Amino acid sequence: MPVLSRGVVRGQVPQPAAAAPCAAAAPLQVAGTAHVAAPPARPCVAPAPVTPQLAWGAPGEVHSLPSRRTPIQVGGELSTSYPRISQATTPPLSDWQRLAQSGWPVGQTTRVPQVEAKSFRTARDPSVPAQEALRLLKEGNARYTSGQSTRAACAEQLTALAEHGQNPMAVVLGCADSRCPVETMLDAGPGDIFVLRNAGNTCPSGEDSIVGSVEFATGALGTKLLVVMGHTKCGAIKGATQLAVAAPGSKNKACACALDRHLEALVPAAKEAATELGAGASVEAVAAAATRANVLITIRALLENSDKVRDLARSGGLELHGAVYHIESGRVEFIGQHPRIADLLAPSLLIRTARDPS
């Protein structure tokens, strides 16, 4: 059978050499190093197929041949970069061919990289301060845009979350647009972010499903950061903009559906943007400005329609920030808190009338 070396890659397989006595199998784990050796020459008798056992994740779990980035466990050492073959097996030639063709360092010794121990945040841990959570979200987006995402769920993390409960560092109200996956763009894993999404990242008339979910996350779970995130090229905002600039009387209220009613709730943001830009602004320009206006309107709606959210923000136990996701680049632009946050959190003035007691 042919013997592969590192130079045999990209589908090139040498011609079979003359049969030779079987040589001793090369050791695959030596003094802390994992050695991927070429299979020894054997007589021209086809051996029985042997399935290589490659383990990954928790000890004792055995899976099929992993991809390059799959974590695997060999000899008590965890590798996240290189697949290793257990000492007890020698794979058939087809598997070695597959390794060589994919560019693996067949015939070379490579040290298994060390893996740092990870801790998982659960309900047993303190809540993450708002500014620390904001820093972590920004760092996650930086990893995402630079192609260096690191977060992936593992059995230990899932077990910890199931047994000890969730402790998300942030609530994110984002758009339901399929191009805007919140956890992905922020390089976040399970248990990191409490995500709410709808078309246009809005909270029309204090919608209970949104307000109630925010109250649960910020109250029962103790999350201290809430981010309302819009995005560029939002279809819902563009639809609302078209309604806002449409000629009066052109709308057919009798045919209004749920989507039309939902878009109507986004029209105030479009009208505000159109007023700021002035006459002659294109629908695209108004929609782009309306995206930011809508983020601020949603923050205001959450504060106005929830005493619990407003009290938490007033006491310093919650911060509400705006953000815009740029789908063209993957970058999240954090635009800070509402410019009128102090007014929104100010106690309402009580007006005493004759109906009130003396």
Short mmCIF file of N, CA and C in Angstrom, two decimals, residues 1 6 10 18 24 26 63 98 169 194 265 281 289 294 297 322 329:
data_model
loop_
_atom_site.label_atom_id
_atom_site.label_comp_id
_atom_site.label_asym_id
_atom_site.label_seq_id
_atom_site.Cartn_x
_atom_site.Cartn_y
_atom_site.Cartn_z
N MET A 1 0.85 -1.19 0.00
CA MET A 1 0.00 0.00 0.00
C MET A 1 0.89 1.24 0.00
N ARG A 6 4.25 14.26 4.08
CA ARG A 6 3.67 15.60 4.11
C ARG A 6 3.57 16.20 2.72
N ARG A 10 -3.39 17.54 -1.62
CA ARG A 10 -4.28 17.97 -2.70
C ARG A 10 -4.55 16.87 -3.70
N ALA A 18 6.48 -1.83 -3.74
CA ALA A 18 6.52 -3.28 -3.57
C ALA A 18 6.18 -3.65 -2.15
N ALA A 24 6.80 -1.78 12.74
CA ALA A 24 6.11 -1.46 13.99
C ALA A 24 5.38 -0.12 13.84
N ALA A 26 4.14 3.49 14.40
CA ALA A 26 4.77 4.64 15.02
C ALA A 26 3.94 5.12 16.21
N HIS A 63 -16.80 10.65 18.87
CA HIS A 63 -17.50 11.12 17.68
C HIS A 63 -16.69 10.76 16.45
N ARG A 98 -7.32 11.31 3.33
CA ARG A 98 -8.19 12.45 3.59
C ARG A 98 -7.46 13.51 4.41
N MET A 169 -25.71 39.30 30.70
CA MET A 169 -25.06 40.57 30.99
C MET A 169 -25.79 41.74 30.35
N PHE A 194 -29.92 38.39 26.78
CA PHE A 194 -31.36 38.17 26.76
C PHE A 194 -31.90 38.92 25.54
N ALA A 265 -46.96 52.19 13.53
CA ALA A 265 -46.33 52.54 14.80
C ALA A 265 -44.91 53.07 14.60
N ALA A 281 -35.64 65.41 0.53
CA ALA A 281 -34.82 64.27 0.95
C ALA A 281 -35.39 62.98 0.36
N ALA A 289 -32.04 58.08 8.50
CA ALA A 289 -32.16 58.92 9.69
C ALA A 289 -33.23 58.39 10.64
N ASN A 294 -35.80 56.04 15.52
CA ASN A 294 -36.64 54.97 16.06
C ASN A 294 -36.00 54.31 17.28
N ILE A 297 -36.80 56.59 20.11
CA ILE A 297 -38.23 56.52 20.42
C ILE A 297 -38.55 55.26 21.20
N GLY A 322 -28.51 53.03 23.05
CA GLY A 322 -28.90 52.78 21.67
C GLY A 322 -27.73 52.27 20.85
N SER A 329 -20.99 46.02 6.94
CA SER A 329 -19.66 45.72 7.49
C SER A 329 -19.70 44.80 8.69
#
